[in-house]
PDB file of C-alpha atoms in Angstrom:
ATOM      1  CA  MET A   1      21.751 -49.762  23.084  1.00  0.00           C
ATOM      2  CA  SER A   2      20.523 -53.330  22.612  1.00  0.00           C
ATOM      3  CA  GLU A   3      16.658 -53.159  22.552  1.00  0.00           C
ATOM      4  CA  THR A   4      16.492 -56.660  21.533  1.00  0.00           C
ATOM      5  CA  LYS A   5      14.126 -57.852  24.304  1.00  0.00           C
ATOM      6  CA  ALA A   6      12.926 -55.816  27.446  1.00  0.00           C
ATOM      7  CA  PHE A   7      13.688 -56.862  30.955  1.00  0.00           C
ATOM      8  CA  GLN A   8       9.980 -57.440  31.596  1.00  0.00           C
ATOM      9  CA  GLU A   9       9.539 -59.835  28.724  1.00  0.00           C
ATOM     10  CA  TYR A  10      11.810 -62.494  30.847  1.00  0.00           C
ATOM     11  CA  TYR A  11       9.418 -62.427  33.546  1.00  0.00           C
ATOM     12  CA  PRO A  12       7.517 -65.830  33.924  1.00  0.00           C
ATOM     13  CA  ASP A  13       4.219 -65.492  32.458  1.00  0.00           C
ATOM     14  CA  ASP A  14       2.411 -65.620  35.858  1.00  0.00           C
ATOM     15  CA  ALA A  15       4.445 -62.459  37.137  1.00  0.00           C
ATOM     16  CA  SER A  16       3.856 -60.546  33.667  1.00  0.00           C
ATOM     17  CA  HIS A  17       0.032 -59.180  34.695  1.00  0.00           C
ATOM     18  CA  CYS A  18       1.581 -56.004  36.358  1.00  0.00           C
ATOM     19  CA  TYR A  19      -0.693 -52.920  35.027  1.00  0.00           C
ATOM     20  CA  GLY A  20       2.559 -50.924  34.739  1.00  0.00           C
ATOM     21  CA  CYS A  21       4.639 -53.368  32.939  1.00  0.00           C
ATOM     22  CA  GLY A  22       3.341 -56.717  32.208  1.00  0.00           C
ATOM     23  CA  ARG A  23       2.842 -57.756  28.753  1.00  0.00           C
ATOM     24  CA  ASN A  24      -0.320 -59.939  29.428  1.00  0.00           C
ATOM     25  CA  ASN A  25      -2.191 -56.970  30.853  1.00  0.00           C
ATOM     26  CA  PRO A  26      -4.162 -55.711  28.163  1.00  0.00           C
ATOM     27  CA  HIS A  27      -5.245 -52.512  30.100  1.00  0.00           C
ATOM     28  CA  GLY A  28      -1.843 -51.320  31.351  1.00  0.00           C
ATOM     29  CA  HIS A  29       1.163 -49.481  30.438  1.00  0.00           C
ATOM     30  CA  ARG A  30       3.520 -51.913  29.393  1.00  0.00           C
ATOM     31  CA  LEU A  31       6.650 -50.417  30.478  1.00  0.00           C
ATOM     32  CA  ARG A  32       9.637 -51.749  28.468  1.00  0.00           C
ATOM     33  CA  SER A  33      13.381 -51.457  30.451  1.00  0.00           C
ATOM     34  CA  PHE A  34      16.568 -52.107  28.865  1.00  0.00           C
ATOM     35  CA  TRP A  35      20.158 -51.771  29.548  1.00  0.00           C
ATOM     36  CA  ASP A  36      22.072 -48.929  27.837  1.00  0.00           C
ATOM     37  CA  GLY A  37      25.363 -49.952  28.821  1.00  0.00           C
ATOM     38  CA  GLY A  38      25.641 -49.678  32.763  1.00  0.00           C
ATOM     39  CA  THR A  39      22.615 -47.841  33.294  1.00  0.00           C
ATOM     40  CA  THR A  40      18.467 -49.113  32.384  1.00  0.00           C
ATOM     41  CA  VAL A  41      16.507 -46.870  30.205  1.00  0.00           C
ATOM     42  CA  ALA A  42      12.932 -46.753  29.202  1.00  0.00           C
ATOM     43  CA  ARG A  43      10.602 -44.725  27.255  1.00  0.00           C
ATOM     44  CA  PHE A  44       6.753 -43.985  27.506  1.00  0.00           C
ATOM     45  CA  THR A  45       4.606 -41.720  25.962  1.00  0.00           C
ATOM     46  CA  PRO A  46       1.650 -40.489  28.303  1.00  0.00           C
ATOM     47  CA  GLU A  47      -1.945 -40.655  26.945  1.00  0.00           C
ATOM     48  CA  PRO A  48      -3.873 -37.378  26.978  1.00  0.00           C
ATOM     49  CA  TYR A  49      -5.798 -38.113  29.590  1.00  0.00           C
ATOM     50  CA  HIS A  50      -2.853 -38.894  32.214  1.00  0.00           C
ATOM     51  CA  THR A  51      -2.844 -35.256  32.935  1.00  0.00           C
ATOM     52  CA  ALA A  52      -2.880 -33.758  36.592  1.00  0.00           C
ATOM     53  CA  ILE A  53      -3.344 -29.966  36.029  1.00  0.00           C
ATOM     54  CA  PRO A  54      -3.889 -29.652  31.883  1.00  0.00           C
ATOM     55  CA  GLY A  55      -0.679 -29.476  30.060  1.00  0.00           C
ATOM     56  CA  TYR A  56       1.371 -31.850  32.644  1.00  0.00           C
ATOM     57  CA  VAL A  57       1.861 -35.237  33.359  1.00  0.00           C
ATOM     58  CA  TYR A  58      -0.184 -36.995  36.507  1.00  0.00           C
ATOM     59  CA  GLY A  59       2.254 -37.637  39.363  1.00  0.00           C
ATOM     60  CA  GLY A  60       0.837 -40.950  39.783  1.00  0.00           C
ATOM     61  CA  LEU A  61       1.694 -41.894  36.274  1.00  0.00           C
ATOM     62  CA  ILE A  62       5.516 -40.786  37.165  1.00  0.00           C
ATOM     63  CA  ALA A  63       5.585 -42.429  40.232  1.00  0.00           C
ATOM     64  CA  SER A  64       4.091 -45.702  38.746  1.00  0.00           C
ATOM     65  CA  LEU A  65       6.650 -45.558  35.929  1.00  0.00           C
ATOM     66  CA  ILE A  66       9.468 -45.117  38.288  1.00  0.00           C
ATOM     67  CA  ASP A  67       8.392 -48.002  40.210  1.00  0.00           C
ATOM     68  CA  CYS A  68       8.114 -50.358  37.482  1.00  0.00           C
ATOM     69  CA  HIS A  69      11.181 -49.473  35.947  1.00  0.00           C
ATOM     70  CA  GLY A  70      13.015 -49.886  39.422  1.00  0.00           C
ATOM     71  CA  THR A  71      11.976 -53.241  39.829  1.00  0.00           C
ATOM     72  CA  GLY A  72      12.712 -54.275  36.545  1.00  0.00           C
ATOM     73  CA  SER A  73      16.212 -52.516  36.768  1.00  0.00           C
ATOM     74  CA  ALA A  74      16.607 -54.439  40.212  1.00  0.00           C
ATOM     75  CA  ALA A  75      16.056 -57.881  38.740  1.00  0.00           C
ATOM     76  CA  ALA A  76      18.305 -57.273  35.490  1.00  0.00           C
ATOM     77  CA  ALA A  77      21.084 -55.957  38.321  1.00  0.00           C
ATOM     78  CA  ALA A  78      20.682 -59.342  40.284  1.00  0.00           C
ATOM     79  CA  TYR A  79      21.226 -61.440  37.190  1.00  0.00           C
ATOM     80  CA  ARG A  80      24.194 -59.038  36.192  1.00  0.00           C
ATOM     81  CA  ALA A  81      25.580 -59.588  39.387  1.00  0.00           C
ATOM     82  CA  GLU A  82      25.032 -63.519  39.247  1.00  0.00           C
ATOM     83  CA  ASN A  83      26.695 -63.419  35.629  1.00  0.00           C
ATOM     84  CA  ARG A  84      23.699 -64.984  34.629  1.00  0.00           C
ATOM     85  CA  GLU A  85      21.480 -64.527  31.381  1.00  0.00           C
ATOM     86  CA  MET A  86      17.974 -63.007  32.288  1.00  0.00           C
ATOM     87  CA  GLY A  87      15.593 -65.474  32.081  1.00  0.00           C
ATOM     88  CA  SER A  88      17.491 -68.291  33.633  1.00  0.00           C
ATOM     89  CA  ALA A  89      16.140 -70.424  36.225  1.00  0.00           C
ATOM     90  CA  PRO A  90      15.496 -69.597  39.163  1.00  0.00           C
ATOM     91  CA  ALA A  91      13.733 -66.459  38.242  1.00  0.00           C
ATOM     92  CA  LEU A  92      14.515 -63.244  39.911  1.00  0.00           C
ATOM     93  CA  ARG A  93      12.007 -61.327  40.232  1.00  0.00           C
ATOM     94  CA  PHE A  94      11.881 -58.135  42.873  1.00  0.00           C
ATOM     95  CA  VAL A  95       8.881 -56.154  44.441  1.00  0.00           C
ATOM     96  CA  THR A  96       9.056 -52.641  45.634  1.00  0.00           C
ATOM     97  CA  ALA A  97       9.563 -52.021  49.573  1.00  0.00           C
ATOM     98  CA  SER A  98       9.940 -48.464  49.226  1.00  0.00           C
ATOM     99  CA  LEU A  99       9.598 -45.641  46.638  1.00  0.00           C
ATOM    100  CA  GLN A 100      10.889 -42.121  46.938  1.00  0.00           C
ATOM    101  CA  VAL A 101       9.688 -39.574  44.212  1.00  0.00           C
ATOM    102  CA  ASP A 102      10.831 -36.155  44.170  1.00  0.00           C
ATOM    103  CA  TYR A 103       8.730 -33.985  41.726  1.00  0.00           C
ATOM    104  CA  LEU A 104      11.591 -31.192  40.458  1.00  0.00           C
ATOM    105  CA  ALA A 105       9.258 -29.329  38.228  1.00  0.00           C
ATOM    106  CA  PRO A 106       5.964 -29.945  35.956  1.00  0.00           C
ATOM    107  CA  THR A 107       6.646 -32.625  33.686  1.00  0.00           C
ATOM    108  CA  PRO A 108       4.735 -31.114  30.511  1.00  0.00           C
ATOM    109  CA  LEU A 109       2.373 -33.801  28.882  1.00  0.00           C
ATOM    110  CA  GLY A 110       3.007 -34.348  25.572  1.00  0.00           C
ATOM    111  CA  PRO A 111       6.834 -35.292  24.813  1.00  0.00           C
ATOM    112  CA  GLU A 112       7.844 -38.879  25.068  1.00  0.00           C
ATOM    113  CA  LEU A 113       9.717 -39.474  28.507  1.00  0.00           C
ATOM    114  CA  GLU A 114      12.679 -41.155  29.040  1.00  0.00           C
ATOM    115  CA  LEU A 115      13.389 -42.989  32.704  1.00  0.00           C
ATOM    116  CA  ARG A 116      17.148 -43.845  33.451  1.00  0.00           C
ATOM    117  CA  GLY A 117      18.125 -45.976  36.433  1.00  0.00           C
ATOM    118  CA  SER A 118      21.332 -46.346  37.936  1.00  0.00           C
ATOM    119  CA  ILE A 119      22.099 -49.069  40.297  1.00  0.00           C
ATOM    120  CA  ALA A 120      23.077 -47.897  43.595  1.00  0.00           C
ATOM    121  CA  GLU A 121      23.273 -51.504  45.353  1.00  0.00           C
ATOM    122  CA  ALA A 122      22.685 -54.976  44.128  1.00  0.00           C
ATOM    123  CA  THR A 123      22.441 -57.919  46.093  1.00  0.00           C
ATOM    124  CA  PRO A 124      20.380 -61.325  45.746  1.00  0.00           C
ATOM    125  CA  ARG A 125      18.005 -60.143  47.894  1.00  0.00           C
ATOM    126  CA  LYS A 126      17.897 -56.334  47.736  1.00  0.00           C
ATOM    127  CA  ALA A 127      18.598 -53.676  45.060  1.00  0.00           C
ATOM    128  CA  ILE A 128      18.678 -49.929  45.451  1.00  0.00           C
ATOM    129  CA  VAL A 129      17.920 -48.273  41.877  1.00  0.00           C
ATOM    130  CA  GLU A 130      18.165 -44.507  41.404  1.00  0.00           C
ATOM    131  CA  ILE A 131      15.784 -43.024  38.670  1.00  0.00           C
ATOM    132  CA  THR A 132      15.446 -39.948  36.856  1.00  0.00           C
ATOM    133  CA  LEU A 133      12.593 -38.950  34.637  1.00  0.00           C
ATOM    134  CA  SER A 134      12.907 -36.205  31.708  1.00  0.00           C
ATOM    135  CA  ALA A 135      10.877 -34.993  28.940  1.00  0.00           C
ATOM    136  CA  ALA A 136      12.324 -32.903  26.093  1.00  0.00           C
ATOM    137  CA  GLY A 137      15.927 -33.400  27.629  1.00  0.00           C
ATOM    138  CA  ALA A 138      15.066 -31.871  31.135  1.00  0.00           C
ATOM    139  CA  VAL A 139      14.947 -33.664  34.146  1.00  0.00           C
ATOM    140  CA  THR A 140      11.619 -33.327  35.818  1.00  0.00           C
ATOM    141  CA  ALA A 141      11.568 -36.171  38.565  1.00  0.00           C
ATOM    142  CA  ARG A 142      13.735 -38.035  40.437  1.00  0.00           C
ATOM    143  CA  GLY A 143      12.988 -41.437  41.868  1.00  0.00           C
ATOM    144  CA  ARG A 144      14.723 -44.015  44.482  1.00  0.00           C
ATOM    145  CA  VAL A 145      13.463 -47.700  44.531  1.00  0.00           C
ATOM    146  CA  VAL A 146      14.297 -50.149  47.250  1.00  0.00           C
ATOM    147  CA  ALA A 147      13.498 -53.291  45.636  1.00  0.00           C
ATOM    148  CA  VAL A 148      13.569 -56.652  47.510  1.00  0.00           C
ATOM    149  CA  ARG A 149      13.203 -60.255  46.261  1.00  0.00           C
ATOM    150  CA  MET A 150       9.731 -61.304  45.915  1.00  0.00           C
ATOM    151  CA  PRO A 151       8.559 -63.665  48.433  1.00  0.00           C
ATOM    152  CA  GLU A 152       7.824 -67.160  47.531  1.00  0.00           C
ATOM    153  CA  SER A 153       4.361 -66.967  49.190  1.00  0.00           C
ATOM    154  CA  MET A 154       3.483 -63.868  46.866  1.00  0.00           C
ATOM    155  CA  ALA A 155       3.638 -66.445  43.669  1.00  0.00           C
ATOM    156  CA  ARG A 156       0.797 -68.211  45.317  1.00  0.00           C
ATOM    157  CA  PRO A 157      -1.673 -65.346  46.565  1.00  0.00           C
ATOM    158  CA  ALA A 158      -4.655 -66.328  49.150  1.00  0.00           C
ATOM    159  CA  ALA A 159      -6.676 -63.961  47.039  1.00  0.00           C
ATOM    160  CA  GLY A 160      -7.466 -63.387  43.326  1.00  0.00           C
TER     161      GLY A 160
ATOM    162  CA  MET B   1     -17.965 -38.878  58.943  1.00  0.00           C
ATOM    163  CA  SER B   2     -19.619 -36.023  56.724  1.00  0.00           C
ATOM    164  CA  GLU B   3     -19.617 -37.198  53.070  1.00  0.00           C
ATOM    165  CA  THR B   4     -21.652 -34.627  51.676  1.00  0.00           C
ATOM    166  CA  LYS B   5     -18.955 -33.176  49.164  1.00  0.00           C
ATOM    167  CA  ALA B   6     -15.265 -34.220  48.703  1.00  0.00           C
ATOM    168  CA  PHE B   7     -12.229 -32.294  48.912  1.00  0.00           C
ATOM    169  CA  GLN B   8     -11.948 -32.653  45.225  1.00  0.00           C
ATOM    170  CA  GLU B   9     -15.155 -31.665  44.277  1.00  0.00           C
ATOM    171  CA  TYR B  10     -14.545 -27.917  45.494  1.00  0.00           C
ATOM    172  CA  TYR B  11     -11.418 -27.679  42.906  1.00  0.00           C
ATOM    173  CA  PRO B  12     -12.190 -25.078  40.090  1.00  0.00           C
ATOM    174  CA  ASP B  13     -13.326 -26.961  36.999  1.00  0.00           C
ATOM    175  CA  ASP B  14      -9.833 -26.274  35.295  1.00  0.00           C
ATOM    176  CA  ALA B  15      -8.246 -27.957  38.122  1.00  0.00           C
ATOM    177  CA  SER B  16     -10.306 -31.006  38.045  1.00  0.00           C
ATOM    178  CA  HIS B  17      -8.853 -33.166  35.052  1.00  0.00           C
ATOM    179  CA  CYS B  18      -6.507 -34.986  37.412  1.00  0.00           C
ATOM    180  CA  TYR B  19      -6.367 -38.625  36.304  1.00  0.00           C
ATOM    181  CA  GLY B  20      -6.068 -39.743  40.146  1.00  0.00           C
ATOM    182  CA  CYS B  21      -9.201 -37.549  41.308  1.00  0.00           C
ATOM    183  CA  GLY B  22     -10.548 -34.934  38.540  1.00  0.00           C
ATOM    184  CA  ARG B  23     -14.334 -35.306  38.389  1.00  0.00           C
ATOM    185  CA  ASN B  24     -13.872 -33.971  34.939  1.00  0.00           C
ATOM    186  CA  ASN B  25     -11.501 -36.863  33.809  1.00  0.00           C
ATOM    187  CA  PRO B  26     -13.551 -39.946  32.538  1.00  0.00           C
ATOM    188  CA  HIS B  27     -10.461 -42.156  32.173  1.00  0.00           C
ATOM    189  CA  GLY B  28      -9.403 -41.828  35.947  1.00  0.00           C
ATOM    190  CA  HIS B  29      -9.831 -42.937  39.347  1.00  0.00           C
ATOM    191  CA  ARG B  30     -11.849 -39.772  40.808  1.00  0.00           C
ATOM    192  CA  LEU B  31     -10.673 -40.174  44.118  1.00  0.00           C
ATOM    193  CA  ARG B  32     -12.726 -38.638  46.743  1.00  0.00           C
ATOM    194  CA  SER B  33     -11.292 -37.264  50.164  1.00  0.00           C
ATOM    195  CA  PHE B  34     -13.387 -36.363  53.473  1.00  0.00           C
ATOM    196  CA  TRP B  35     -12.936 -35.193  56.691  1.00  0.00           C
ATOM    197  CA  ASP B  36     -13.607 -37.735  59.424  1.00  0.00           C
ATOM    198  CA  GLY B  37     -12.627 -35.516  62.346  1.00  0.00           C
ATOM    199  CA  GLY B  38      -9.222 -34.299  62.500  1.00  0.00           C
ATOM    200  CA  THR B  39      -8.087 -37.099  59.867  1.00  0.00           C
ATOM    201  CA  THR B  40      -8.901 -37.278  56.308  1.00  0.00           C
ATOM    202  CA  VAL B  41     -10.184 -40.422  54.642  1.00  0.00           C
ATOM    203  CA  ALA B  42     -10.727 -41.704  51.024  1.00  0.00           C
ATOM    204  CA  ARG B  43     -11.818 -45.348  49.842  1.00  0.00           C
ATOM    205  CA  PHE B  44     -11.142 -46.877  46.307  1.00  0.00           C
ATOM    206  CA  THR B  45     -12.223 -50.299  45.105  1.00  0.00           C
ATOM    207  CA  PRO B  46      -9.556 -51.270  42.471  1.00  0.00           C
ATOM    208  CA  GLU B  47     -10.351 -52.854  39.242  1.00  0.00           C
ATOM    209  CA  PRO B  48      -9.392 -56.569  38.473  1.00  0.00           C
ATOM    210  CA  TYR B  49      -6.627 -55.200  36.143  1.00  0.00           C
ATOM    211  CA  HIS B  50      -4.966 -53.175  38.899  1.00  0.00           C
ATOM    212  CA  THR B  51      -2.635 -56.121  39.687  1.00  0.00           C
ATOM    213  CA  ALA B  52       1.010 -56.352  40.185  1.00  0.00           C
ATOM    214  CA  ILE B  53       1.807 -60.192  40.899  1.00  0.00           C
ATOM    215  CA  PRO B  54      -1.900 -61.749  40.518  1.00  0.00           C
ATOM    216  CA  GLY B  55      -3.915 -61.464  43.256  1.00  0.00           C
ATOM    217  CA  TYR B  56      -2.337 -58.215  44.742  1.00  0.00           C
ATOM    218  CA  VAL B  57      -2.475 -54.367  43.948  1.00  0.00           C
ATOM    219  CA  TYR B  58      -0.167 -52.507  41.917  1.00  0.00           C
ATOM    220  CA  GLY B  59       1.991 -50.600  43.644  1.00  0.00           C
ATOM    221  CA  GLY B  60       1.800 -47.716  41.100  1.00  0.00           C
ATOM    222  CA  LEU B  61      -1.974 -47.375  42.225  1.00  0.00           C
ATOM    223  CA  ILE B  62      -1.237 -47.256  45.854  1.00  0.00           C
ATOM    224  CA  ALA B  63       1.243 -44.503  44.891  1.00  0.00           C
ATOM    225  CA  SER B  64      -1.343 -42.764  43.254  1.00  0.00           C
ATOM    226  CA  LEU B  65      -4.045 -42.859  45.559  1.00  0.00           C
ATOM    227  CA  ILE B  66      -1.363 -41.772  48.462  1.00  0.00           C
ATOM    228  CA  ASP B  67      -0.619 -39.063  46.109  1.00  0.00           C
ATOM    229  CA  CYS B  68      -4.116 -37.561  45.335  1.00  0.00           C
ATOM    230  CA  HIS B  69      -5.032 -38.250  48.960  1.00  0.00           C
ATOM    231  CA  GLY B  70      -2.457 -35.934  50.126  1.00  0.00           C
ATOM    232  CA  THR B  71      -2.741 -33.414  47.813  1.00  0.00           C
ATOM    233  CA  GLY B  72      -6.514 -33.392  48.361  1.00  0.00           C
ATOM    234  CA  SER B  73      -5.934 -33.303  52.279  1.00  0.00           C
ATOM    235  CA  ALA B  74      -2.996 -30.443  51.911  1.00  0.00           C
ATOM    236  CA  ALA B  75      -5.615 -28.354  50.242  1.00  0.00           C
ATOM    237  CA  ALA B  76      -8.343 -29.115  52.970  1.00  0.00           C
ATOM    238  CA  ALA B  77      -5.963 -28.480  55.933  1.00  0.00           C
ATOM    239  CA  ALA B  78      -4.994 -25.209  54.328  1.00  0.00           C
ATOM    240  CA  TYR B  79      -8.472 -23.967  54.196  1.00  0.00           C
ATOM    241  CA  ARG B  80      -8.790 -25.342  58.054  1.00  0.00           C
ATOM    242  CA  ALA B  81      -5.661 -23.425  58.727  1.00  0.00           C
ATOM    243  CA  GLU B  82      -7.186 -20.343  57.409  1.00  0.00           C
ATOM    244  CA  ASN B  83     -10.831 -20.797  59.240  1.00  0.00           C
ATOM    245  CA  ARG B  84     -12.000 -20.706  55.692  1.00  0.00           C
ATOM    246  CA  GLU B  85     -14.610 -22.771  53.800  1.00  0.00           C
ATOM    247  CA  MET B  86     -13.526 -25.023  50.885  1.00  0.00           C
ATOM    248  CA  GLY B  87     -14.127 -23.582  47.691  1.00  0.00           C
ATOM    249  CA  SER B  88     -13.970 -19.985  49.029  1.00  0.00           C
ATOM    250  CA  ALA B  89     -11.803 -17.571  47.124  1.00  0.00           C
ATOM    251  CA  PRO B  90      -8.668 -17.720  46.597  1.00  0.00           C
ATOM    252  CA  ALA B  91      -8.366 -21.485  45.575  1.00  0.00           C
ATOM    253  CA  LEU B  92      -6.034 -23.124  47.480  1.00  0.00           C
ATOM    254  CA  ARG B  93      -4.510 -25.957  45.493  1.00  0.00           C
ATOM    255  CA  PHE B  94      -1.543 -28.014  45.835  1.00  0.00           C
ATOM    256  CA  VAL B  95       1.033 -30.303  43.820  1.00  0.00           C
ATOM    257  CA  THR B  96       3.078 -32.901  45.286  1.00  0.00           C
ATOM    258  CA  ALA B  97       6.902 -31.842  45.818  1.00  0.00           C
ATOM    259  CA  SER B  98       7.701 -35.219  47.213  1.00  0.00           C
ATOM    260  CA  LEU B  99       5.923 -38.807  47.654  1.00  0.00           C
ATOM    261  CA  GLN B 100       7.378 -41.399  49.767  1.00  0.00           C
ATOM    262  CA  VAL B 101       5.887 -44.782  50.112  1.00  0.00           C
ATOM    263  CA  ASP B 102       6.619 -47.951  52.184  1.00  0.00           C
ATOM    264  CA  TYR B 103       5.027 -51.294  50.916  1.00  0.00           C
ATOM    265  CA  LEU B 104       4.787 -52.831  54.203  1.00  0.00           C
ATOM    266  CA  ALA B 105       2.759 -55.994  53.032  1.00  0.00           C
ATOM    267  CA  PRO B 106       1.274 -57.227  49.958  1.00  0.00           C
ATOM    268  CA  THR B 107      -2.159 -55.334  49.132  1.00  0.00           C
ATOM    269  CA  PRO B 108      -5.052 -57.871  48.586  1.00  0.00           C
ATOM    270  CA  LEU B 109      -6.634 -57.335  45.590  1.00  0.00           C
ATOM    271  CA  GLY B 110     -10.464 -57.498  46.210  1.00  0.00           C
ATOM    272  CA  PRO B 111     -11.263 -55.683  48.851  1.00  0.00           C
ATOM    273  CA  GLU B 112     -12.020 -51.876  49.008  1.00  0.00           C
ATOM    274  CA  LEU B 113      -8.818 -49.654  50.148  1.00  0.00           C
ATOM    275  CA  GLU B 114      -9.069 -47.146  52.969  1.00  0.00           C
ATOM    276  CA  LEU B 115      -6.796 -44.368  52.770  1.00  0.00           C
ATOM    277  CA  ARG B 116      -6.354 -42.449  56.137  1.00  0.00           C
ATOM    278  CA  GLY B 117      -4.549 -39.235  56.254  1.00  0.00           C
ATOM    279  CA  SER B 118      -2.911 -37.444  59.321  1.00  0.00           C
ATOM    280  CA  ILE B 119      -1.790 -33.390  58.657  1.00  0.00           C
ATOM    281  CA  ALA B 120       1.865 -33.464  59.966  1.00  0.00           C
ATOM    282  CA  GLU B 121       2.385 -29.829  58.988  1.00  0.00           C
ATOM    283  CA  ALA B 122      -0.105 -26.945  57.076  1.00  0.00           C
ATOM    284  CA  THR B 123       1.115 -23.535  56.304  1.00  0.00           C
ATOM    285  CA  PRO B 124      -0.290 -21.591  53.527  1.00  0.00           C
ATOM    286  CA  ARG B 125       2.534 -22.721  50.975  1.00  0.00           C
ATOM    287  CA  LYS B 126       3.150 -26.361  52.381  1.00  0.00           C
ATOM    288  CA  ALA B 127       1.677 -29.234  54.032  1.00  0.00           C
ATOM    289  CA  ILE B 128       2.857 -32.719  54.981  1.00  0.00           C
ATOM    290  CA  VAL B 129       0.267 -35.528  55.193  1.00  0.00           C
ATOM    291  CA  GLU B 130       0.958 -38.921  56.691  1.00  0.00           C
ATOM    292  CA  ILE B 131      -1.071 -41.457  55.210  1.00  0.00           C
ATOM    293  CA  THR B 132      -1.932 -45.017  55.671  1.00  0.00           C
ATOM    294  CA  LEU B 133      -3.702 -47.300  53.240  1.00  0.00           C
ATOM    295  CA  SER B 134      -5.458 -50.812  54.672  1.00  0.00           C
ATOM    296  CA  ALA B 135      -7.280 -53.187  53.098  1.00  0.00           C
ATOM    297  CA  ALA B 136      -9.630 -55.747  55.035  1.00  0.00           C
ATOM    298  CA  GLY B 137      -8.623 -53.751  58.092  1.00  0.00           C
ATOM    299  CA  ALA B 138      -4.871 -54.306  57.695  1.00  0.00           C
ATOM    300  CA  VAL B 139      -2.413 -51.317  56.869  1.00  0.00           C
ATOM    301  CA  THR B 140      -0.360 -52.400  53.867  1.00  0.00           C
ATOM    302  CA  ALA B 141       1.282 -49.446  52.806  1.00  0.00           C
ATOM    303  CA  ARG B 142       2.362 -46.073  54.317  1.00  0.00           C
ATOM    304  CA  GLY B 143       3.052 -42.669  52.506  1.00  0.00           C
ATOM    305  CA  ARG B 144       4.191 -39.386  53.147  1.00  0.00           C
ATOM    306  CA  VAL B 145       3.549 -36.441  50.648  1.00  0.00           C
ATOM    307  CA  VAL B 146       5.208 -33.076  50.740  1.00  0.00           C
ATOM    308  CA  ALA B 147       2.625 -30.943  48.984  1.00  0.00           C
ATOM    309  CA  VAL B 148       3.408 -27.254  48.181  1.00  0.00           C
ATOM    310  CA  ARG B 149       1.087 -24.659  47.194  1.00  0.00           C
ATOM    311  CA  MET B 150       0.559 -25.160  43.275  1.00  0.00           C
ATOM    312  CA  PRO B 151       2.687 -22.176  41.205  1.00  0.00           C
ATOM    313  CA  GLU B 152       0.546 -19.705  39.493  1.00  0.00           C
ATOM    314  CA  SER B 153       2.463 -20.309  36.392  1.00  0.00           C
ATOM    315  CA  MET B 154       0.969 -24.071  36.234  1.00  0.00           C
ATOM    316  CA  ALA B 155      -2.444 -22.640  35.691  1.00  0.00           C
ATOM    317  CA  ARG B 156      -1.338 -21.351  32.557  1.00  0.00           C
ATOM    318  CA  PRO B 157       0.473 -24.020  30.909  1.00  0.00           C
ATOM    319  CA  ALA B 158       2.721 -23.602  28.166  1.00  0.00           C
ATOM    320  CA  ALA B 159       1.991 -27.273  26.740  1.00  0.00           C
ATOM    321  CA  GLY B 160      -1.433 -28.684  26.146  1.00  0.00           C
TER     322      GLY B 160
END
């Protein structure tokens, strides 16, 4: 697995404040996603306070990690589909249109979590990424992210 | 709307550490959900760092709020279905089996968010809650939470 530079580290500076994966957000999770052959992988160790019922990981964190790994994987897949290096202009940045998470079993709090993404569909405008989340080798959640190319209008927000 | 006591404030102490809605989690969101007639409502104002693209709310937070409002609404609906007061024994606590979120439009960061839940199904073992999330009066996301009665085994975790 090549862990030289994460997908999210290729995002432009002004698109790197995401609470889930932005390198410029000191409060956030700073999730980092990579290619591992034809699939994508990210790893994250929750904090003790990321709990649901004591002993288990909070489902909202699981959804968040799947979301950010999904949009990151979508961007990476779009570059690959165009035979382009990540980071080359114009930037390809995706946002989530829909997120589906199935919680298959309680996720123990403590072990590092591993997210693996498979690209089910990748076009310049839309990507679908199927993701598994596992803890200590057991898959505890499955996700599906439908990501769409970020509208130009989002780069110039009215608010904020 | 009766805002005397939130659904989550009826949870037993040992089920009140959830990052999304636990009153005993000082790091978390402490979401509070209430009945408003036949629907459920919760309000939450994101922090400035809960951002995705600058100016907009991070989708993982939206998923998290929908998740916790969904499981809280499921518990409240289960008590109602049994004509029981919340807080009466035995405790009815629900966990998420699946979460679906459709992001209809970017959610502006700044205004208070409002979540409204409709109970689509409520049995002693399972509930389905349909949720809208709105900002400044406009619905920006829709969610669907399938919640199931918490397995007894989760109250005595092996980890943690």
